Tab-separated table of C-alpha atoms in Angstrom:
chain	number	residue	atom	x	y	z
A	1	MET	CA	18.796	-46.264	30.562
A	2	ARG	CA	17.669	-44.627	27.342
A	3	LEU	CA	14.497	-43.317	29.033
A	4	ARG	CA	16.572	-41.897	31.867
A	5	ARG	CA	18.827	-40.051	29.443
A	6	ALA	CA	15.782	-38.686	27.615
A	7	ALA	CA	14.314	-37.458	30.924
A	8	ILE	CA	17.608	-35.794	31.903
A	9	ALA	CA	17.846	-34.122	28.496
A	10	ARG	CA	14.268	-32.899	28.786
A	11	HIS	CA	14.838	-31.478	32.272
A	12	ALA	CA	18.084	-29.849	31.145
A	13	GLY	CA	16.261	-28.243	28.227
A	14	GLN	CA	13.523	-26.954	30.495
A	15	ALA	CA	16.081	-25.543	32.927
A	16	THR	CA	17.908	-23.803	30.070
A	17	LEU	CA	14.646	-22.258	28.852
A	18	LEU	CA	13.837	-21.009	32.371
A	19	VAL	CA	17.287	-19.418	32.704
A	20	ALA	CA	16.956	-17.769	29.293
A	21	LEU	CA	13.457	-16.558	30.176
A	22	PHE	CA	14.754	-15.042	33.406
A	23	ILE	CA	17.628	-13.292	31.615
A	24	PHE	CA	15.325	-11.737	29.006
A	25	LEU	CA	12.484	-10.791	31.379
A	26	PHE	CA	14.600	-9.473	34.260
A	27	PRO	CA	15.326	-6.068	32.611
A	28	ILE	CA	11.605	-5.580	31.915
A	29	ALA	CA	10.710	-6.425	35.516
A	30	TRP	CA	13.461	-4.097	36.758
A	31	ILE	CA	12.178	-1.187	34.649
A	32	PHE	CA	8.623	-1.826	35.841
A	33	ALA	CA	9.747	-1.877	39.495
A	34	THR	CA	11.885	1.241	39.044
A	35	ALA	CA	8.871	3.170	37.744
A	36	TYR	CA	7.190	2.783	41.136
A	37	LYS	CA	10.273	3.320	43.309
A	38	PRO	CA	10.711	6.552	45.303
A	39	ALA	CA	13.321	8.773	43.635
A	40	ARG	CA	15.827	8.431	46.483
A	41	GLU	CA	15.842	4.635	46.139
A	42	ILE	CA	16.238	4.382	42.366
A	43	PHE	CA	20.028	4.895	42.453
A	44	ALA	CA	20.599	3.385	45.896
A	45	ILE	CA	23.638	1.107	46.276
A	46	PRO	CA	23.060	-1.711	47.001
A	47	PRO	CA	19.733	-1.760	45.122
A	48	VAL	CA	16.603	-1.615	47.254
A	49	LEU	CA	14.399	-4.638	46.571
A	50	LEU	CA	11.666	-3.944	49.125
A	51	PHE	CA	10.090	-0.489	48.866
A	52	GLU	CA	6.774	1.286	49.183
A	53	PRO	CA	5.345	1.871	45.659
A	54	THR	CA	4.586	5.447	44.675
A	55	LEU	CA	2.986	7.230	41.719
A	56	ARG	CA	5.093	10.363	42.214
A	57	ASN	CA	7.311	9.540	39.243
A	58	PHE	CA	4.295	9.488	36.926
A	59	GLU	CA	2.998	12.766	38.361
A	60	THR	CA	6.375	14.377	37.653
A	61	LEU	CA	6.458	12.943	34.140
A	62	PHE	CA	2.993	14.265	33.255
A	63	SER	CA	3.803	17.665	34.747
A	64	ILE	CA	6.960	18.086	32.644
A	65	PHE	CA	5.874	16.539	29.333
A	66	ASP	CA	2.693	16.661	27.282
A	67	VAL	CA	2.338	12.868	27.306
A	68	PRO	CA	-0.934	12.657	25.297
A	69	GLN	CA	0.645	14.703	22.491
A	70	LEU	CA	3.748	12.510	22.582
A	71	VAL	CA	1.563	9.424	22.209
A	72	VAL	CA	-0.263	11.023	19.260
A	73	ASN	CA	3.078	11.895	17.630
A	74	THR	CA	4.288	8.324	18.093
A	75	LEU	CA	1.144	6.827	16.558
A	76	ILE	CA	1.233	9.170	13.556
A	77	ILE	CA	4.910	8.498	12.851
A	78	SER	CA	4.600	4.738	13.458
A	79	PHE	CA	1.550	4.192	11.262
A	80	GLY	CA	2.869	6.600	8.622
A	81	THR	CA	6.205	4.776	8.504
A	82	ALA	CA	4.546	1.361	8.244
A	83	ALA	CA	2.161	2.495	5.501
A	84	LEU	CA	4.899	4.128	3.409
A	85	ALA	CA	7.333	1.234	3.860
A	86	LEU	CA	4.711	-1.342	2.859
A	87	ALA	CA	3.548	0.742	-0.102
A	88	LEU	CA	7.113	0.916	-1.452
A	89	GLY	CA	8.620	-2.357	-0.258
A	90	THR	CA	5.828	-4.837	-0.993
A	91	PRO	CA	5.620	-4.257	-4.789
A	92	ALA	CA	9.435	-4.181	-4.917
A	93	GLY	CA	9.615	-7.512	-3.083
A	94	TYR	CA	7.092	-8.998	-5.509
A	95	ALA	CA	8.989	-7.750	-8.546
A	96	LEU	CA	12.226	-9.133	-7.144
A	97	ALA	CA	10.605	-12.502	-6.366
A	98	ARG	CA	9.406	-12.837	-9.969
A	99	LEU	CA	12.700	-11.656	-11.437
A	100	GLU	CA	14.103	-14.360	-13.697
A	101	THR	CA	17.743	-14.134	-12.654
A	102	ARG	CA	20.074	-16.083	-10.406
A	103	TRP	CA	21.057	-12.806	-8.732
A	104	ALA	CA	17.625	-12.368	-7.130
A	105	HIS	CA	18.684	-13.730	-3.734
A	106	ALA	CA	21.868	-11.644	-3.748
A	107	ILE	CA	19.850	-8.508	-4.501
A	108	ALA	CA	17.422	-9.377	-1.687
A	109	TYR	CA	20.286	-9.703	0.790
A	110	TYR	CA	21.693	-6.420	-0.489
A	111	PHE	CA	18.457	-4.759	0.626
A	112	LEU	CA	18.826	-6.433	4.023
A	113	ALA	CA	22.412	-5.143	4.281
A	114	ILE	CA	21.084	-1.585	4.020
A	115	ARG	CA	19.635	-2.120	7.512
A	116	MET	CA	23.203	-2.289	8.815
A	117	ILE	CA	23.883	1.346	7.949
A	118	PRO	CA	23.703	3.323	11.221
A	119	PRO	CA	21.080	6.093	10.952
A	120	VAL	CA	23.547	8.630	12.376
A	121	ALA	CA	25.703	8.145	9.248
A	122	ILE	CA	22.998	9.702	7.053
A	123	LEU	CA	21.730	12.229	9.585
A	124	ILE	CA	23.544	15.324	8.276
A	125	PRO	CA	22.751	14.847	4.547
A	126	PHE	CA	19.166	13.946	5.440
A	127	TYR	CA	18.893	17.078	7.597
A	128	LEU	CA	20.156	19.215	4.722
A	129	MET	CA	17.684	17.612	2.296
A	130	MET	CA	14.733	18.114	4.649
A	131	ARG	CA	15.811	21.712	5.192
A	132	ASP	CA	15.977	22.379	1.450
A	133	VAL	CA	12.486	20.980	0.810
A	134	GLY	CA	10.981	22.668	3.868
A	135	LEU	CA	10.086	19.547	5.850
A	136	LEU	CA	12.129	20.207	8.992
A	137	GLY	CA	10.050	19.916	12.146
A	138	THR	CA	7.253	17.988	10.417
A	139	TYR	CA	5.918	14.467	10.729
A	140	TRP	CA	6.938	13.758	7.159
A	141	ALA	CA	10.637	14.197	7.903
A	142	LEU	CA	10.597	11.450	10.536
A	143	ILE	CA	8.264	9.216	8.521
A	144	ILE	CA	10.506	9.385	5.443
A	145	LEU	CA	13.667	8.770	7.495
A	146	ASP	CA	12.183	5.753	9.301
A	147	ALA	CA	10.534	4.364	6.159
A	148	MET	CA	13.812	4.657	4.257
A	149	GLN	CA	15.352	1.937	6.418
A	150	SER	CA	12.184	-0.057	7.064
A	151	THR	CA	11.468	-0.388	3.334
A	152	SER	CA	14.687	-2.319	2.749
A	153	TYR	CA	13.703	-4.868	5.405
A	154	ASP	CA	10.185	-5.109	3.959
A	155	VAL	CA	11.601	-5.846	0.485
A	156	TRP	CA	13.763	-8.661	1.871
A	157	MET	CA	10.977	-10.140	3.984
A	158	MET	CA	8.252	-9.988	1.334
A	159	PHE	CA	10.673	-11.429	-1.234
A	160	GLY	CA	10.656	-14.676	0.746
A	161	TYR	CA	6.872	-14.732	1.086
A	162	PHE	CA	6.260	-14.043	-2.613
A	163	ARG	CA	8.766	-16.720	-3.644
A	164	ALA	CA	6.631	-19.237	-1.728
A	165	VAL	CA	3.520	-18.371	-3.774
A	166	PRO	CA	3.183	-20.788	-6.742
A	167	LYS	CA	3.370	-19.055	-10.101
A	168	GLU	CA	0.649	-21.368	-11.400
A	169	ILE	CA	-1.920	-19.433	-9.353
A	170	GLU	CA	-0.992	-16.220	-11.121
A	171	GLU	CA	-0.943	-17.879	-14.514
A	172	ALA	CA	-4.450	-19.248	-13.922
A	173	ALA	CA	-5.675	-15.765	-12.964
A	174	VAL	CA	-4.177	-14.293	-16.156
A	175	VAL	CA	-5.867	-17.006	-18.242
A	176	ASP	CA	-9.190	-16.062	-16.595
A	177	GLY	CA	-8.715	-12.500	-17.827
A	178	CYS	CA	-7.107	-10.823	-14.823
A	179	THR	CA	-4.463	-8.178	-15.491
A	180	GLN	CA	-1.012	-8.432	-13.916
A	181	TRP	CA	-1.813	-5.616	-11.500
A	182	GLY	CA	-5.173	-7.232	-10.694
A	183	THR	CA	-3.451	-10.567	-10.129
A	184	PHE	CA	-1.077	-8.936	-7.671
A	185	LEU	CA	-3.864	-7.197	-5.728
A	186	ARG	CA	-6.583	-9.879	-5.810
A	187	ILE	CA	-4.648	-13.143	-5.870
A	188	VAL	CA	-1.109	-12.722	-4.567
A	189	LEU	CA	-1.524	-10.181	-1.761
A	190	PRO	CA	-4.275	-12.109	0.100
A	191	THR	CA	-2.013	-15.164	0.228
A	192	VAL	CA	0.832	-13.255	1.949
A	193	VAL	CA	-1.234	-11.454	4.595
A	194	PRO	CA	0.833	-12.986	7.448
A	195	GLY	CA	3.966	-11.521	5.905
A	196	LEU	CA	2.328	-8.127	5.506
A	197	ILE	CA	1.269	-8.131	9.160
A	198	ALA	CA	4.750	-9.154	10.337
A	199	SER	CA	6.397	-6.470	8.186
A	200	ALA	CA	3.947	-3.814	9.351
A	201	LEU	CA	4.612	-4.663	13.009
A	202	PHE	CA	8.352	-4.490	12.451
A	203	CYS	CA	8.097	-1.173	10.609
């Protein structure tokens, strides 16, 4: 009886996972299929499930937009944002993790709460600031805006990773003659590489 219940529970769990997988993957499959649908069938009601694939949509896209330049812009802004956010957020997360106060966790969650501010709420003041410093229409304007919100998440995430690093490792490095900055770069950072990669991907 107990084995039967365990088998039923296992099958129910598998069925739930399959349903969840379908729900999350269906929009991606729909977008992929829509990309190859003829234009007249994209908005057809009821939806057309069987159609002859076409590349016309891609031809139209490349004729209207400079896609290679858009890809270059995306890469520059993405990598620039990640680099700036990590450069600012990682040392801040380390300092917060080594802060000897019971408010450290509350401060870390305060940084996470900054992510809840909708970007549109700061759009006008940010536009005015970028205009005053002459950065409108540049990569730097977008990189700074994106990094401003990504840095807060990086601080919160790296705070958790640095808290998991034993302080004894740092103390041993200091005893061996390593400076605090050298300890951070040579000892602590290599131990939190997974966190750095995760933060960089998110940024």
